[in-house]
C-alpha angles and dihedrals in degrees: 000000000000136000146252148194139166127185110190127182106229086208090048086231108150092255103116099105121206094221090071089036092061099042088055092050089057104053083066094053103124099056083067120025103164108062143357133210143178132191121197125199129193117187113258095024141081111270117251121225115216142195126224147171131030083287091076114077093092089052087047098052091046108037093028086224123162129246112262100244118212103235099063124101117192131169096264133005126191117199125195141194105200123200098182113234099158131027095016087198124100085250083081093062118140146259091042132192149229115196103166087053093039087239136138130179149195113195142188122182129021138266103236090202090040091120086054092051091046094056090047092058093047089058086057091052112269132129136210132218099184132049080225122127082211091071099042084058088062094049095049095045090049090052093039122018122212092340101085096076086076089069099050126103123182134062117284147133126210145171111212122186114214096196098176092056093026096228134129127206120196107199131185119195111258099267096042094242092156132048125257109167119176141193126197126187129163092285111024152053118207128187124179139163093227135036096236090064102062086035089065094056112125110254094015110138112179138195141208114272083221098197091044089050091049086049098048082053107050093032114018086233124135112152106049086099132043086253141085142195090287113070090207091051123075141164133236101244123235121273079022136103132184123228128200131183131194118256091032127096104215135067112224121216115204133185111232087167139057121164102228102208109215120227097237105240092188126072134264092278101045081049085057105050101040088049083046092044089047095045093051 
């Protein structure tokens, strides 16, 4: 589990702050306990990755990156909690970048066939400089788009920034395993792995999703919408994720993913024993 947050400026003015930037990435502390990381991005310019927090000593001393100071306001900032799962080393810190793609991500989750897809992108000439799945998702979306999402397989939610063609993707794994909420208001943009953070933005005032509350009461039952408790917060769906250019207003969410049931041509038995086969 880590965790992961983007503010981006719709109007691509420098008025995203770091301060805020940096509140909204601890709460969320404990969904990633051994490093923290920021990346800032001004229009027109090459994103800065950026160290934070008393967890990176270790990324400092190996990338040589700078401390995000509070009083800075850039276009678009990504924060990250990182549990390491893979590559254990500081050479996993997030968010990562892709210079040579124009790509930069923040990631939660992990892709289970990532080695496989690894192999198969060093067969079509590129190189690696991590033992990280996050990286392996650059690469991939640099060699096939969109598209790549079809070859993944694993649970997972990311924001990527695509700078050269200024525009960011905010993707959630097919099933919605794990969490991508999402706030949108006349001048920002906001993603984040958990509901607090986007409720401690400054200026945020939120309202009961009356019909979800109702819901929650008589059910228990939150997720089975887009929506949540609060009517101005959503989430991405799974098998979703949500683009956004520059120069545009509205954030478009589009489904990359649809599960096709199969009419079962066998009998009951044969049913039992290939659940049973693919189960074990």
């Amino acid at each position: 589990m880590c965790g992961i947050l983007a503010i981006i400026n719709k109007n691509e003015q420098r008025v995203v702050r770091a301060d805020e930037l940096n509140k909204l990435s601890s709460i969320i502390n404990h969904r990633g306990p051994d490093d923290e990381g920021f990346l800032t991005w001004n229009a027109g310019d090459e994103p800065k990755i950026w160290a934070g927090g008393d967890t990176a000593a270790s990324t400092l001393a190996h990338w040589h990156y700078n401390r995000l100071t509070p009083d800075q306001s850039f276009t678009v900032g990504f924060g990250h909690r990182r549990l390491s799962i893979l590559d254990l080393s500081p050479a996993g810190h997030q968010p990562m970048l892709l210079s040579d793609a124009g790509l930069a991500i923040t990631f939660n989750g992990e892709v289970y066939n990532y080695l496989e897809i690894k192999a198969e992108l060093e067969g079509l000439g590129h190189s690696f400089k991590t033992k990280s799945d996050t990286e392996v998702i650059l690469h991939a979306w640099q060699q096939w788009g969109r598209a790549c999402l079809d070859k993944f397989n694993g649970m997972f939610a990311f924001v990527l920034l695509d700078y050269k063609n200024r525009k960011i993707f905010a993707v959630r794994d097919r099933f919605g395993v794990k969490p991508l909420y999402y706030y949108v208001n006349d001048n920002s943009i906001v993603f984040a792995s958990e509901l607090k953070q986007i409720r401690a933005l400054n200026g945020f005032k939120g309202s009961v999703n009356d019909e979800l509350a109702l819901t929650y009461l008589a059910m228990g039952a939150v997720d089975q919408t887009s929506g949540t408790l609060h009517k101005e917060i959503n989430q991405i769906p799974g098998g979703h994720y949500a683009e956004f250019e520059s120069g545009t207003r509205d954030l478009r969410i589009t489904e990359w993913y649809r599960l096709k049931p199969q009419k079962w041509q066998g009998s009951w038995d044969d049913a039992i024993v290939n659940l049973k086969s693919v189960l074990n």
